[in-house]
Coordinates of C-alpha atoms in Angstrom, one line a residue:
M1 CA -2.0 -74.9 17.1
N2 CA 0.4 -72.5 18.9
I3 CA -0.8 -69.3 17.4
R4 CA 2.0 -67.4 19.2
N5 CA 4.5 -68.7 16.6
Y6 CA 2.7 -66.7 13.9
L7 CA 2.1 -63.4 15.8
D8 CA 4.0 -60.2 15.1
S9 CA 3.0 -58.1 18.0
T10 CA 2.7 -54.6 16.6
Y11 CA 2.8 -51.0 17.8
L12 CA 3.5 -48.4 15.1
K13 CA 1.9 -45.1 16.4
T14 CA 3.9 -41.9 16.8
P15 CA 3.3 -39.8 19.9
K16 CA 1.1 -37.5 17.8
Q17 CA -0.9 -40.3 16.4
A18 CA -1.4 -41.8 19.8
G19 CA -2.2 -38.4 21.4
L20 CA 0.6 -38.9 23.9
E21 CA 3.8 -37.2 25.0
E22 CA 6.9 -38.8 23.6
E23 CA 7.8 -40.4 27.0
E24 CA 4.4 -41.9 27.4
N25 CA 4.6 -43.4 23.9
V26 CA 8.0 -44.9 24.7
E27 CA 6.5 -46.5 27.8
I28 CA 3.8 -48.1 25.6
V29 CA 6.5 -49.5 23.2
L30 CA 8.4 -50.9 26.2
K31 CA 5.2 -52.5 27.4
F32 CA 4.7 -54.2 24.0
I33 CA 8.4 -55.4 24.0
H34 CA 8.2 -56.9 27.4
E35 CA 4.8 -58.5 26.6
A36 CA 6.2 -60.0 23.4
I37 CA 9.1 -61.5 25.5
D38 CA 6.8 -62.8 28.2
E39 CA 4.2 -64.2 25.8
N40 CA 6.8 -65.8 23.5
F41 CA 5.5 -64.0 20.4
K42 CA 7.4 -64.5 17.2
L43 CA 8.3 -60.9 16.8
I44 CA 7.8 -57.3 18.1
M45 CA 7.1 -54.9 15.2
I46 CA 7.9 -51.2 16.0
R47 CA 9.0 -48.0 14.3
P48 CA 12.7 -47.7 13.3
D49 CA 13.6 -45.2 16.0
M50 CA 12.6 -47.8 18.7
V51 CA 14.7 -50.7 17.3
A52 CA 17.9 -50.0 19.2
M53 CA 16.0 -49.8 22.5
A54 CA 14.2 -53.1 21.7
K55 CA 17.5 -54.7 20.9
E56 CA 18.9 -53.7 24.3
V57 CA 15.8 -54.9 26.2
I58 CA 15.7 -58.2 24.4
T59 CA 19.4 -58.9 24.7
K60 CA 19.3 -58.0 28.5
A61 CA 16.4 -60.5 28.9
N62 CA 18.3 -63.2 27.0
A63 CA 15.2 -63.6 24.9
V64 CA 14.8 -64.9 21.4
T65 CA 12.0 -62.5 20.3
L66 CA 12.7 -61.1 16.9
I67 CA 12.6 -57.4 16.1
G68 CA 10.8 -56.1 13.1
T69 CA 10.4 -52.5 11.8
V70 CA 8.7 -50.7 9.0
I71 CA 10.5 -48.9 6.2
D72 CA 9.1 -45.8 4.3
F73 CA 6.0 -46.1 6.5
P74 CA 3.1 -45.6 5.8
E75 CA 3.0 -44.1 2.4
G76 CA 5.9 -45.9 0.6
E77 CA 6.5 -43.0 -1.8
S78 CA 10.2 -42.4 -1.1
E79 CA 12.9 -42.9 -3.7
V80 CA 14.6 -46.3 -3.5
T81 CA 17.8 -44.7 -2.2
A82 CA 15.9 -43.3 0.8
K83 CA 14.4 -46.7 1.5
L84 CA 17.8 -48.3 1.4
E85 CA 19.3 -45.8 3.8
E86 CA 16.5 -46.2 6.3
A87 CA 16.7 -50.0 6.0
Q88 CA 20.5 -49.9 6.5
R89 CA 20.0 -47.9 9.7
A90 CA 17.5 -50.4 11.0
I91 CA 19.9 -53.3 10.2
D92 CA 22.7 -51.5 12.1
N93 CA 20.4 -51.0 15.1
G94 CA 19.5 -54.7 15.3
A95 CA 16.3 -55.3 13.2
D96 CA 15.7 -58.8 12.1
D97 CA 12.7 -58.1 9.8
L98 CA 12.3 -55.2 7.4
D99 CA 8.8 -54.5 6.3
F100 CA 9.0 -52.1 3.3
V101 CA 5.9 -50.2 2.1
C102 CA 5.7 -50.8 -1.6
N103 CA 5.2 -47.7 -3.7
Y104 CA 1.7 -48.8 -4.5
K105 CA 0.7 -45.4 -5.7
A106 CA 3.4 -45.5 -8.4
F107 CA 2.2 -49.0 -9.3
K108 CA -1.4 -47.8 -9.7
E109 CA -0.1 -45.1 -12.1
G110 CA 1.6 -47.8 -14.2
E111 CA 5.2 -47.0 -13.0
V112 CA 6.1 -50.7 -12.9
A113 CA 9.9 -50.0 -13.3
I114 CA 9.9 -48.2 -9.9
I115 CA 8.4 -51.2 -8.2
K116 CA 10.8 -53.6 -9.9
E117 CA 13.8 -51.5 -8.8
E118 CA 12.8 -51.1 -5.2
V119 CA 11.8 -54.7 -4.8
L120 CA 15.1 -55.9 -6.3
R121 CA 17.5 -53.5 -4.5
C122 CA 15.8 -53.4 -1.1
T123 CA 15.3 -57.2 -1.0
K124 CA 18.9 -57.7 -1.9
L125 CA 20.0 -55.5 1.0
G126 CA 17.9 -57.4 3.4
L127 CA 18.9 -60.9 2.2
D128 CA 22.6 -59.9 2.0
N129 CA 22.3 -59.1 5.7
N130 CA 20.4 -62.3 6.5
K131 CA 17.2 -60.4 7.3
T132 CA 13.6 -61.3 6.5
V133 CA 12.0 -58.9 4.0
K134 CA 8.3 -58.1 3.6
W135 CA 6.6 -56.0 1.0
I136 CA 3.4 -54.2 2.1
I137 CA 1.1 -53.7 -0.8
E138 CA -1.8 -51.9 1.0
V139 CA -4.7 -54.0 -0.2
A140 CA -7.3 -51.5 0.7
A141 CA -5.9 -49.0 -1.8
L142 CA -6.0 -51.5 -4.6
T143 CA -8.7 -53.2 -6.7
D144 CA -8.8 -57.0 -6.8
K145 CA -7.0 -56.9 -10.2
Q146 CA -4.3 -54.7 -8.8
I147 CA -3.8 -57.0 -5.7
I148 CA -3.3 -59.9 -8.1
Q149 CA -1.0 -57.9 -10.4
L150 CA 1.2 -56.4 -7.6
S151 CA 1.5 -59.8 -5.8
S152 CA 2.5 -61.4 -9.0
L153 CA 5.0 -58.6 -9.9
I154 CA 6.8 -58.9 -6.5
K155 CA 6.9 -62.7 -6.9
N156 CA 8.3 -62.5 -10.4
V157 CA 11.1 -60.1 -9.4
I158 CA 12.1 -62.4 -6.6
I159 CA 12.1 -65.6 -8.6
S160 CA 13.9 -64.0 -11.5
N161 CA 16.8 -62.6 -9.3
F162 CA 17.2 -64.8 -6.3
K163 CA 17.8 -68.4 -5.5
E164 CA 14.9 -70.6 -4.4
E165 CA 16.4 -71.2 -1.0
V166 CA 15.6 -67.5 0.0
Y167 CA 12.0 -67.4 -1.1
S168 CA 10.8 -68.2 2.4
S169 CA 12.5 -65.0 3.6
V170 CA 10.6 -62.7 1.3
F171 CA 6.9 -62.0 2.2
V172 CA 4.1 -60.2 0.6
K173 CA 2.2 -58.4 3.4
S174 CA -1.4 -57.0 3.2
S175 CA -1.5 -53.7 5.0
T176 CA 0.0 -50.9 7.0
G177 CA -3.1 -50.5 9.0
F178 CA -2.9 -46.8 8.5
F179 CA -4.7 -46.4 5.2
K180 CA -8.0 -44.6 5.6
T181 CA -11.0 -46.1 3.9
E182 CA -14.5 -44.7 3.4
D183 CA -17.7 -46.2 5.0
D184 CA -15.8 -48.4 7.3
V185 CA -14.6 -50.7 4.5
P186 CA -11.9 -53.0 6.0
N187 CA -8.4 -51.6 5.5
G188 CA -6.5 -54.7 6.4
A189 CA -6.4 -58.4 5.8
T190 CA -9.7 -60.1 4.8
V191 CA -10.2 -63.7 3.7
R192 CA -10.9 -62.5 0.1
T193 CA -7.7 -60.4 -0.2
I194 CA -5.5 -63.0 1.5
I195 CA -6.7 -65.8 -0.9
M196 CA -5.8 -63.6 -3.9
M197 CA -2.4 -62.9 -2.4
L198 CA -1.7 -66.6 -1.6
E199 CA -2.8 -67.6 -5.1
N200 CA -0.6 -65.0 -6.9
A201 CA 2.5 -64.5 -4.7
S202 CA 3.3 -68.2 -4.2
P203 CA 5.9 -69.5 -3.5
L204 CA 6.5 -66.4 -1.5
P205 CA 4.9 -66.5 2.0
I206 CA 2.1 -64.2 3.1
K207 CA 1.7 -62.0 6.1
A208 CA -1.8 -61.0 7.1
A209 CA -1.6 -57.6 8.7
G210 CA -4.5 -55.5 10.0
G211 CA -8.1 -56.7 10.8
V212 CA -7.2 -60.0 12.5
R213 CA -8.8 -59.4 15.9
S214 CA -9.7 -62.8 17.4
Y215 CA -8.1 -66.2 17.9
E216 CA -10.6 -67.8 15.5
E217 CA -9.7 -65.3 12.8
A218 CA -6.0 -65.9 13.3
V219 CA -6.4 -69.6 13.1
E220 CA -8.5 -69.2 9.9
M221 CA -5.7 -67.2 8.4
V222 CA -3.1 -69.8 9.3
R223 CA -5.2 -72.5 7.8
L224 CA -5.6 -70.6 4.6
G225 CA -1.8 -70.7 4.4
V226 CA -0.6 -67.4 6.0
R227 CA 2.8 -67.7 7.7
R228 CA 2.7 -64.5 9.8
I229 CA 0.0 -62.3 11.3
G230 CA 0.5 -58.6 12.3
T231 CA -1.7 -57.3 15.1
S232 CA -1.6 -54.8 17.9
G233 CA -3.9 -57.2 19.9
A234 CA -1.5 -60.2 20.0
K235 CA -2.0 -60.9 23.7
A236 CA -5.8 -61.0 23.5
I237 CA -5.7 -63.2 20.4
A238 CA -3.2 -65.6 22.0
N239 CA -5.4 -65.9 25.1
G240 CA -8.5 -66.6 23.0
E241 CA -10.1 -63.2 23.5
D242 CA -11.3 -60.6 21.0
S243 CA -8.9 -57.7 20.5
K244 CA -10.3 -54.2 20.9
Q245 CA -7.3 -52.7 19.1
E246 CA -7.6 -50.9 15.7
Y247 CA -4.9 -52.9 14.0

């Protein structure tokens, strides 16, 4: 198995979150971009303000590495119009994948109409521009029942409004990696949560993000049926080592 084909190498920290000056943080992003090119990873996942830079570097290198970015990250609470505007800027700057943070807090409060509208409109924008769309549901913030319900809701919006040929371009994704849990409870992908997502989002593909820190864990996810894996330790995982990264 060539695990590199499944890895979305990820760096999403702001300078403040990383405890760095802006220039230092940019250097880390550049390191991740060059590493993704050199290691033949599927994609480099970065913040929206870094997309144009990544596009320039990848184009200059004549590489095929895809560029992904996050939208309404990490809380997902913005109005749908704000999500659409941010996504359009990312598209204009050269993003290939748009990972939207679902308004999971609204979902937990029973505001299902909000979820239906943002999934429909944002997915349409992405697909109309030939982009891959992913919906981050933040599994650590949800109960098992809510994981099942939200995965099913996203699936139902897609199959009710889009043709079957585009289903493979709309993912349900586990985590932002930024949600804070108590008592060191996992805040990313676990076998338990991924199985629930696979069973209830199908035929939409699943991205396991957060918590995958070794080659063995990555392989296990792929064998379960996961199509993409988000990790800030992609190089270590690809080389059969354990990642020391948080995400």
